[in-house]
XYZ file of C-alpha atoms in Angstrom:
546
model
C 6.239 -25.156 -21.541
C 9.802 -26.394 -21.824
C 10.749 -28.419 -24.933
C 14.069 -30.204 -25.322
C 15.042 -31.475 -28.753
C 18.208 -31.924 -30.870
C 19.122 -28.731 -32.720
C 19.001 -30.343 -36.140
C 19.354 -28.054 -39.110
C 15.901 -28.971 -40.353
C 14.312 -28.304 -36.957
C 15.909 -24.892 -36.572
C 14.960 -24.040 -40.124
C 11.338 -24.943 -39.350
C 11.371 -22.799 -36.222
C 12.863 -19.960 -38.240
C 10.022 -20.236 -40.736
C 7.573 -20.066 -37.863
C 9.262 -17.019 -36.391
C 6.186 -14.770 -36.892
C 4.156 -17.243 -34.885
C 6.743 -17.438 -32.108
C 7.394 -13.708 -32.056
C 3.819 -12.551 -31.828
C 1.887 -15.186 -29.967
C 4.321 -17.571 -28.221
C 7.234 -16.754 -25.971
C 10.126 -18.988 -27.073
C 13.158 -18.399 -24.841
C 16.549 -20.220 -25.040
C 17.242 -21.693 -21.609
C 20.540 -23.617 -21.971
C 22.628 -25.817 -24.252
C 23.749 -29.248 -23.017
C 25.024 -32.499 -24.441
C 23.580 -35.974 -24.149
C 25.689 -38.836 -25.392
C 27.830 -36.348 -27.270
C 24.838 -34.710 -29.059
C 23.865 -31.123 -28.215
C 20.350 -30.481 -26.807
C 18.517 -27.085 -26.772
C 16.108 -26.308 -23.905
C 13.411 -23.603 -24.545
C 10.363 -22.223 -22.673
C 7.134 -21.979 -24.641
C 4.311 -19.961 -23.105
C 1.218 -18.059 -24.188
C 0.241 -14.855 -22.387
C -1.730 -15.692 -19.277
C -1.079 -19.443 -19.589
C 0.896 -21.577 -17.165
C 4.106 -22.994 -18.563
C 4.161 -26.728 -19.177
C 7.050 -29.061 -19.915
C 7.171 -31.421 -22.874
C 9.985 -33.804 -23.568
C 10.642 -34.770 -27.182
C 12.921 -37.752 -27.332
C 12.907 -38.374 -31.043
C 14.987 -35.916 -33.055
C 13.753 -34.483 -36.335
C 12.469 -31.094 -37.430
C 9.017 -32.267 -38.578
C 8.309 -34.022 -35.315
C 9.566 -31.110 -33.245
C 7.522 -28.564 -35.195
C 4.419 -30.765 -35.147
C 4.686 -31.277 -31.391
C 5.231 -27.554 -30.910
C 2.113 -26.578 -32.882
C -0.099 -29.363 -31.577
C 0.752 -28.557 -27.961
C 0.300 -24.805 -28.331
C -2.446 -23.353 -26.102
C -3.162 -20.947 -28.971
C -5.503 -22.169 -31.699
C -3.482 -22.369 -34.947
C -4.955 -22.715 -38.426
C -2.813 -23.303 -41.505
C -4.917 -22.354 -44.544
C -4.569 -22.290 -48.315
C -4.741 -19.251 -50.549
C -8.533 -19.645 -50.848
C -8.736 -19.943 -47.050
C -9.459 -23.674 -46.870
C -8.037 -25.345 -43.780
C -4.849 -27.374 -44.326
C -4.090 -27.985 -40.647
C -5.784 -27.203 -37.300
C -4.154 -27.962 -33.961
C -5.944 -29.356 -30.927
C -6.764 -25.907 -29.535
C -8.990 -25.300 -32.591
C -11.587 -27.718 -31.238
C -13.453 -24.752 -29.708
C -14.315 -23.449 -33.193
C -14.983 -26.870 -34.744
C -12.233 -26.379 -37.336
C -11.413 -29.463 -39.464
C -8.911 -29.905 -42.301
C -10.489 -29.319 -45.684
C -13.136 -27.047 -44.244
C -13.727 -23.422 -45.159
C -12.628 -20.747 -42.667
C -15.534 -18.558 -43.732
C -18.016 -21.194 -42.601
C -16.644 -20.783 -39.063
C -17.164 -17.020 -39.042
C -20.158 -14.879 -38.266
C -21.576 -13.742 -41.640
C -21.053 -10.084 -40.764
C -17.309 -10.642 -40.118
C -16.360 -12.477 -43.321
C -15.534 -9.294 -45.217
C -13.217 -8.264 -42.370
C -11.224 -11.492 -42.854
C -10.992 -10.786 -46.592
C -9.633 -7.341 -45.759
C -7.085 -8.852 -43.342
C -5.826 -11.236 -46.052
C -5.565 -8.476 -48.664
C -3.723 -6.271 -46.208
C -1.208 -9.033 -45.446
C -0.592 -9.669 -49.137
C 0.121 -5.957 -49.662
C 2.432 -5.747 -46.632
C 3.716 -9.256 -45.899
C 6.360 -7.943 -43.545
C 3.739 -6.751 -41.111
C 1.601 -8.907 -38.816
C -1.932 -7.415 -38.829
C -4.660 -8.494 -36.436
C -8.438 -8.174 -36.331
C -11.257 -9.027 -33.917
C -13.659 -11.555 -35.478
C -16.593 -13.630 -34.249
C -16.120 -17.364 -34.682
C -18.982 -19.765 -34.117
C -18.210 -22.478 -31.555
C -19.336 -26.108 -31.730
C -22.678 -25.171 -30.102
C -23.362 -22.317 -32.545
C -22.553 -19.536 -30.102
C -20.583 -16.447 -31.081
C -17.082 -16.232 -29.674
C -14.971 -13.131 -30.106
C -11.457 -14.005 -31.253
C -8.308 -12.018 -31.931
C -6.997 -13.236 -35.323
C -3.329 -12.840 -36.327
C -2.113 -13.702 -39.831
C 1.375 -14.616 -41.025
C 2.919 -16.421 -43.967
C 2.960 -20.249 -43.942
C 4.228 -21.092 -47.458
C 7.263 -22.851 -45.985
C 4.965 -25.538 -44.574
C 4.196 -26.796 -48.082
C 1.104 -28.854 -48.968
C -0.618 -25.770 -50.425
C -0.287 -23.768 -47.166
C -0.464 -19.995 -47.680
C -1.250 -18.403 -44.316
C -1.226 -19.323 -40.686
C -3.953 -17.847 -38.469
C -3.524 -17.748 -34.718
C -6.783 -17.448 -32.784
C -6.815 -16.047 -29.243
C -10.017 -16.140 -27.221
C -10.954 -12.544 -26.271
C -14.667 -13.180 -25.825
C -14.907 -12.013 -22.207
C -12.767 -8.949 -22.795
C -14.575 -8.040 -26.018
C -18.039 -8.405 -24.550
C -17.004 -6.323 -21.566
C -15.626 -3.728 -23.965
C -18.835 -3.701 -26.027
C -20.914 -3.430 -22.895
C -18.760 -0.556 -21.689
C -19.075 1.131 -25.065
C -22.840 0.657 -24.970
C -22.952 2.188 -21.518
C -20.827 5.095 -22.734
C -23.166 5.689 -25.671
C -26.204 5.585 -23.419
C -24.456 7.853 -20.933
C -23.497 10.333 -23.636
C -27.057 10.288 -25.001
C -28.397 10.855 -21.492
C -26.018 13.754 -20.948
C -27.021 15.390 -24.223
C -30.750 14.946 -23.600
C -30.457 16.119 -19.999
C -28.487 19.217 -21.045
C -25.797 18.509 -18.471
C -22.468 20.206 -18.950
C -19.595 17.818 -18.170
C -16.241 18.905 -16.758
C -13.134 16.858 -15.914
C -10.225 18.257 -13.870
C -7.216 15.933 -14.094
C -4.674 17.594 -11.799
C -2.164 14.763 -12.203
C -1.861 15.236 -15.955
C -2.669 18.933 -15.899
C -5.671 18.639 -18.261
C -9.017 20.364 -17.911
C -11.960 19.240 -20.063
C -15.228 21.122 -20.583
C -18.023 19.764 -22.805
C -19.852 21.768 -25.440
C -22.963 21.845 -23.243
C -20.887 23.234 -20.368
C -19.808 26.076 -22.652
C -23.328 26.567 -24.012
C -24.649 27.127 -20.491
C -22.280 30.085 -20.199
C -23.011 31.439 -23.662
C -19.694 30.256 -25.119
C -18.994 28.715 -28.519
C -18.000 25.013 -28.721
C -14.526 25.837 -30.046
C -13.918 28.632 -27.534
C -11.062 28.207 -25.079
C -11.875 28.085 -21.356
C -9.777 29.926 -18.789
C -9.553 27.270 -16.081
C -7.636 29.429 -13.629
C -9.751 29.650 -10.468
C -8.698 33.223 -9.665
C -9.885 34.397 -13.090
C -13.002 32.230 -13.234
C -14.294 33.234 -9.787
C -14.663 36.821 -11.015
C -17.547 35.653 -13.202
C -19.361 34.234 -10.166
C -21.952 36.452 -8.489
C -20.342 38.369 -5.592
C -22.915 36.993 -3.132
C -22.013 33.393 -4.112
C -18.228 33.531 -4.315
C -17.515 32.709 -0.677
C -19.493 29.477 -0.526
C -18.321 28.406 -4.014
C -14.662 28.819 -3.034
C -15.312 26.962 0.204
C -16.834 23.978 -1.619
C -13.924 23.926 -4.087
C -11.404 24.044 -1.231
C -13.095 21.233 0.683
C -13.199 18.985 -2.379
C -9.665 19.776 -3.521
C -8.359 19.082 -0.014
C -10.156 15.746 0.113
C -12.494 16.728 2.956
C -15.476 15.548 0.896
C -15.571 13.005 -1.916
C -18.527 14.667 -3.635
C -20.121 18.093 -3.582
C -23.384 19.654 -4.716
C -23.915 23.396 -4.627
C -25.706 26.170 -6.502
C -24.433 29.537 -7.592
C -24.867 32.309 -10.155
C -22.399 32.936 -12.957
C -22.340 35.734 -15.500
C -22.826 34.639 -19.098
C -20.975 36.188 -22.011
C -23.976 38.401 -22.799
C -23.903 39.819 -19.252
C -26.939 37.959 -17.935
C -26.834 35.747 -14.855
C -27.361 32.004 -15.037
C -28.114 29.816 -12.038
C -25.972 26.640 -12.055
C -26.268 23.453 -10.041
C -22.768 21.977 -9.800
C -22.125 18.337 -8.882
C -18.563 17.043 -8.572
C -17.014 13.752 -7.443
C -13.438 12.649 -6.837
C -12.496 9.549 -8.834
C -8.722 9.414 -8.319
C -6.523 10.164 -5.295
C -2.820 10.230 -4.563
C -1.189 8.274 -1.733
C -1.911 11.016 0.765
C -5.626 10.881 -0.035
C -5.646 14.159 -1.910
C -7.805 14.146 -5.074
C -5.885 14.041 -8.341
C -8.946 13.929 -10.584
C -12.441 15.369 -10.122
C -15.272 15.044 -12.643
C -18.716 16.558 -12.504
C -21.683 18.095 -14.230
C -23.235 21.554 -14.370
C -26.961 22.088 -14.945
C -28.694 25.339 -15.901
C -31.380 25.780 -13.219
C -32.289 29.395 -13.987
C -35.896 28.534 -14.849
C -36.189 26.302 -11.803
C -34.900 29.109 -9.589
C -37.424 31.530 -11.088
C -40.197 29.022 -10.416
C -38.944 28.457 -6.874
C -38.924 32.207 -6.261
C -42.448 32.541 -7.618
C -43.655 29.634 -5.463
C -41.885 31.098 -2.437
C -43.609 34.426 -3.090
C -46.990 32.723 -3.350
C -46.209 30.712 -0.217
C -45.330 33.865 1.697
C -48.563 35.527 0.648
C -50.563 32.411 1.513
C -48.917 32.134 4.922
C -49.606 35.816 5.572
C -53.237 35.432 4.508
C -53.706 32.361 6.687
C -52.057 34.071 9.646
C -54.111 37.270 9.296
C -57.397 35.404 8.871
C -56.438 32.799 11.492
C -57.396 29.971 9.167
C -56.264 26.439 10.001
C -55.507 23.926 7.264
C -56.049 20.163 7.346
C -55.397 17.285 4.959
C -57.391 14.090 5.487
C -56.079 10.876 3.941
C -59.215 8.789 3.489
C -57.198 5.827 2.190
C -54.943 5.719 5.260
C -57.551 6.945 7.728
C -55.430 9.844 9.005
C -55.739 13.612 9.180
C -52.895 16.140 9.208
C -53.620 19.349 11.143
C -51.412 22.408 10.984
C -50.376 24.285 14.116
C -53.026 26.987 13.672
C -55.780 24.391 13.506
C -54.452 22.580 16.577
C -54.506 25.869 18.496
C -57.998 26.655 17.207
C -59.317 23.280 18.403
C -57.462 23.702 21.724
C -55.302 20.671 20.826
C -51.911 22.368 21.146
C -49.255 19.819 22.084
C -50.955 16.917 20.345
C -49.405 15.436 17.162
C -50.171 17.079 13.853
C -50.853 13.677 12.285
C -53.809 11.993 13.955
C -56.383 9.333 13.341
C -59.368 10.482 11.323
C -61.657 10.590 14.385
C -59.152 11.533 17.099
C -60.146 15.193 17.090
C -63.936 14.672 17.099
C -64.192 14.626 20.912
C -63.915 18.431 20.938
C -67.168 18.828 18.941
C -70.197 19.882 20.994
C -72.321 16.786 21.772
C -75.400 18.423 20.240
C -73.528 19.028 16.948
C -71.348 15.897 16.735
C -73.726 13.530 14.958
C -74.766 16.132 12.387
C -71.199 17.318 11.682
C -69.644 13.847 11.348
C -72.615 12.553 9.389
C -72.262 15.374 6.875
C -68.572 14.527 6.442
C -69.294 10.819 5.944
C -71.966 11.525 3.318
C -69.583 13.769 1.385
C -66.808 11.153 1.499
C -69.151 8.435 0.225
C -70.128 10.639 -2.724
C -66.543 11.942 -3.212
C -67.712 15.551 -3.226
C -66.634 18.657 -1.387
C -68.474 19.866 1.670
C -69.120 22.824 3.972
C -69.693 22.300 7.656
C -70.358 24.329 10.781
C -70.315 23.113 14.364
C -69.471 24.130 17.900
C -66.493 22.951 19.920
C -65.975 22.960 23.661
C -62.559 24.144 24.735
C -60.790 22.901 27.835
C -61.797 26.037 29.755
C -65.456 25.284 28.991
C -65.897 28.079 26.468
C -67.811 27.348 23.290
C -66.490 28.354 19.885
C -68.204 28.147 16.519
C -66.139 26.576 13.718
C -66.826 26.652 10.002
C -65.107 24.210 7.600
C -64.785 23.737 3.858
C -63.004 20.924 2.036
C -62.466 19.580 -1.483
C -61.443 16.047 -2.568
C -58.397 15.103 -4.646
C -56.191 12.114 -5.442
C -52.446 12.375 -4.805
C -49.638 10.884 -6.914
C -49.657 7.659 -4.907
C -53.349 7.085 -5.610
C -54.560 8.018 -2.114
C -58.001 9.649 -1.934
C -57.707 12.785 0.192
C -59.480 15.949 1.271
C -57.778 19.308 1.640
C -59.689 21.853 3.675
C -59.710 24.857 5.969
C -61.334 25.648 9.316
C -61.844 29.069 10.791
C -63.360 30.372 13.999
C -66.643 32.194 13.285
C -67.697 32.696 16.915
C -67.624 36.479 16.615
C -69.551 36.285 13.348
C -72.178 34.061 14.955
C -72.475 36.425 17.915
C -72.725 39.421 15.627
C -75.346 37.653 13.552
C -77.312 36.808 16.698
C -77.079 40.435 17.831
C -78.239 41.604 14.426
C -81.167 39.193 14.444
C -82.154 40.343 17.930
C -81.882 43.956 16.853
C -83.967 43.191 13.774
C -86.673 41.584 15.881
C -86.788 44.600 18.166
C -86.834 46.887 15.170
C -89.673 44.936 13.576
C -91.659 45.111 16.805
C -91.100 48.839 17.048
C -92.035 49.341 13.426
C -95.213 47.361 13.994
C -96.154 49.531 16.945
C -95.368 52.664 14.979
C -97.508 51.440 12.102
C -100.336 50.723 14.458
C -99.982 54.207 15.983
C -99.907 55.750 12.541
C -102.987 53.862 11.542
C -104.699 54.924 14.732
C -103.782 58.533 14.139
C -104.875 58.358 10.522
C -108.087 56.693 11.531
C -108.687 59.341 14.143
C -108.110 62.073 11.593
C -110.542 60.580 9.053
C -113.216 59.096 11.325
C -115.788 60.419 13.696
C -114.755 59.737 17.261
C -118.350 59.204 18.461
C -119.782 56.918 15.801
C -116.621 55.544 14.226
C -117.938 56.528 10.788
C -115.816 58.373 8.208
C -115.924 62.107 8.788
C -116.345 65.090 6.495
C -112.584 65.093 5.674
C -112.727 61.443 4.635
C -115.813 62.188 2.497
C -114.013 65.047 0.765
C -111.060 62.721 -0.093
C -113.469 60.132 -1.478
C -115.193 62.761 -3.640
C -111.835 63.970 -4.998
C -110.790 60.410 -5.895
C -114.131 59.765 -7.579
C -113.859 62.994 -9.543
C -110.332 62.020 -10.732
C -111.664 58.656 -11.940
C -114.977 59.905 -13.199
C -114.504 58.351 -16.668
C -113.965 54.866 -15.280
C -116.491 55.186 -12.389
C -120.133 54.198 -12.675
C -122.944 56.602 -11.811
C -123.201 57.476 -8.128
C -126.017 58.656 -5.900
C -125.572 60.959 -2.919
C -128.107 60.712 -0.083
C -128.055 63.435 2.590
C -129.708 62.493 5.879
C -130.298 64.503 9.051
C -132.183 63.772 12.280
C -135.349 65.891 13.078
C -135.738 67.444 16.523
C -132.247 66.282 17.494
C -131.659 69.648 19.184
C -134.760 69.128 21.341
C -133.351 65.804 22.539
C -130.042 67.416 23.500
C -131.868 70.270 25.226
C -134.336 68.112 27.124
C -132.531 64.836 27.701
C -128.929 66.027 27.585
C -125.942 65.408 25.288
C -125.423 61.867 26.527
C -128.841 60.944 25.216
C -128.017 62.785 21.992
C -124.810 60.821 21.592
C -126.700 57.581 22.134
C -129.190 58.566 19.436
C -126.300 59.343 17.010
C -124.595 55.971 17.634
C -127.903 54.133 17.240
C -128.632 55.990 14.009
C -125.137 55.149 12.692
C -125.596 51.449 13.499
C -129.005 51.387 11.822
C -127.652 53.037 8.673
C -124.619 50.645 8.493
C -126.987 47.696 8.666
C -128.981 48.959 5.703
C -126.269 49.972 3.207
C -124.895 47.705 0.481
C -121.401 46.429 0.008
C -119.447 49.142 -1.729
C -121.647 51.972 -0.345
C -119.947 54.728 1.639
C -121.477 56.155 4.838
C -120.064 59.201 6.636
C -121.119 61.547 9.426
C -120.470 65.039 8.140
C -121.351 66.921 11.316
C -124.012 67.263 14.028
C -127.003 65.099 13.101
C -126.122 64.991 9.365
C -125.103 61.789 7.539
């Protein structure tokens, strides 16, 4: 803003009194000296930082008018206040904070910032030669907070009870951005502390290397301990098996081949133990040739994670070995999606090699034997409806026409996405089924043989204890019965022994022959059996004796 006015003594004196204002907030530059009608004129530029220069022409001479025009036209809000901070004068730019003469500056401030203004005033009174500033929140005409940079200088020369002049510069956007950045920094720092990430910052341009306390803690160092940042010395602490790939990643990042890097390695701690570290680094500044000049990153102690990974890998190896040895195939059925995932072993078992591992739930069922299909699928459907595990056994027909027996077991679970699934195993039990069939056949044959042997034994025993002609117990059988009765004499009731023989039996044999004698013996045996009671014992003890 260019102002042209007569250089009257009073005007220059007023500008001199306002020198703090001009020096700190307004650029007032002498442009040239000229004469109009024999009277000298001074041309100056008046500008506020970031504001476009304007031109104002003041035709009427006089210091009061010139100073008033200068202040009223200023793009910077200017408040002239009394010693008790009541407003004596407010220029047009103060309309944003609703400042009016006679009002109280404190009423325009956020309550939490009023003490800061008090402090600013006291500081100026103690050191009037200095021009202190402070960031305060003024309330605009709509009641919204507006961050403002406040500068204070003396204004006693203005008279009318003026004590100070406050210049107000709108810094709301910058201040809010700064507060937001600070908030992000605090949250970031809190996140770093809670995540136990060690932060490092390599500024090659300025030759500074920064390592956070957590970075040192990971390596067993004290917070105040110095770090040897020389790569040749540091690499000696890296595990020999990891040095090559660590140096390669460092070279690639330092040469600008990659903008970010993530790698893992082992480093020896101060106590001699090894710590696994996951290192992440990113370039944030480059020189004109594209070479990084600043790289920042984080280190994370992943020793426990590595131990867990090793344990899981060990378990996985054992599981894979067990599955391979037992030839067990694994499947995972997603009931929610209607799909089933078959591993390679199961595909080979079902003679589905070459087909996709992920199939529709029923795509594989065509290999089930027609006689078993309804029962097998029905059992699966019932288990799914009840959300319970199941066991199944069925036959499949391979492409070469051979029949294999498959046994399956599965258990339900719900994954992290809420899908209802079954995890299960299938294994070929054809040899077991055949062996079982062979065993059953052998058992049947054995049972038949045992039955025949028992019958033969019984026949032999019967022959040894019975009379071959009459079928009655013989003398040996009678002797056994008498021994048993004698052993149980105390419990047995009284018994009667009847001895019978046939008269003139010898005459029959001699006259009619032995065949007739045998007939007589059988007839006598039958007659006696018909006349004994239940529980009586009849035996032929020899010849014609009973």
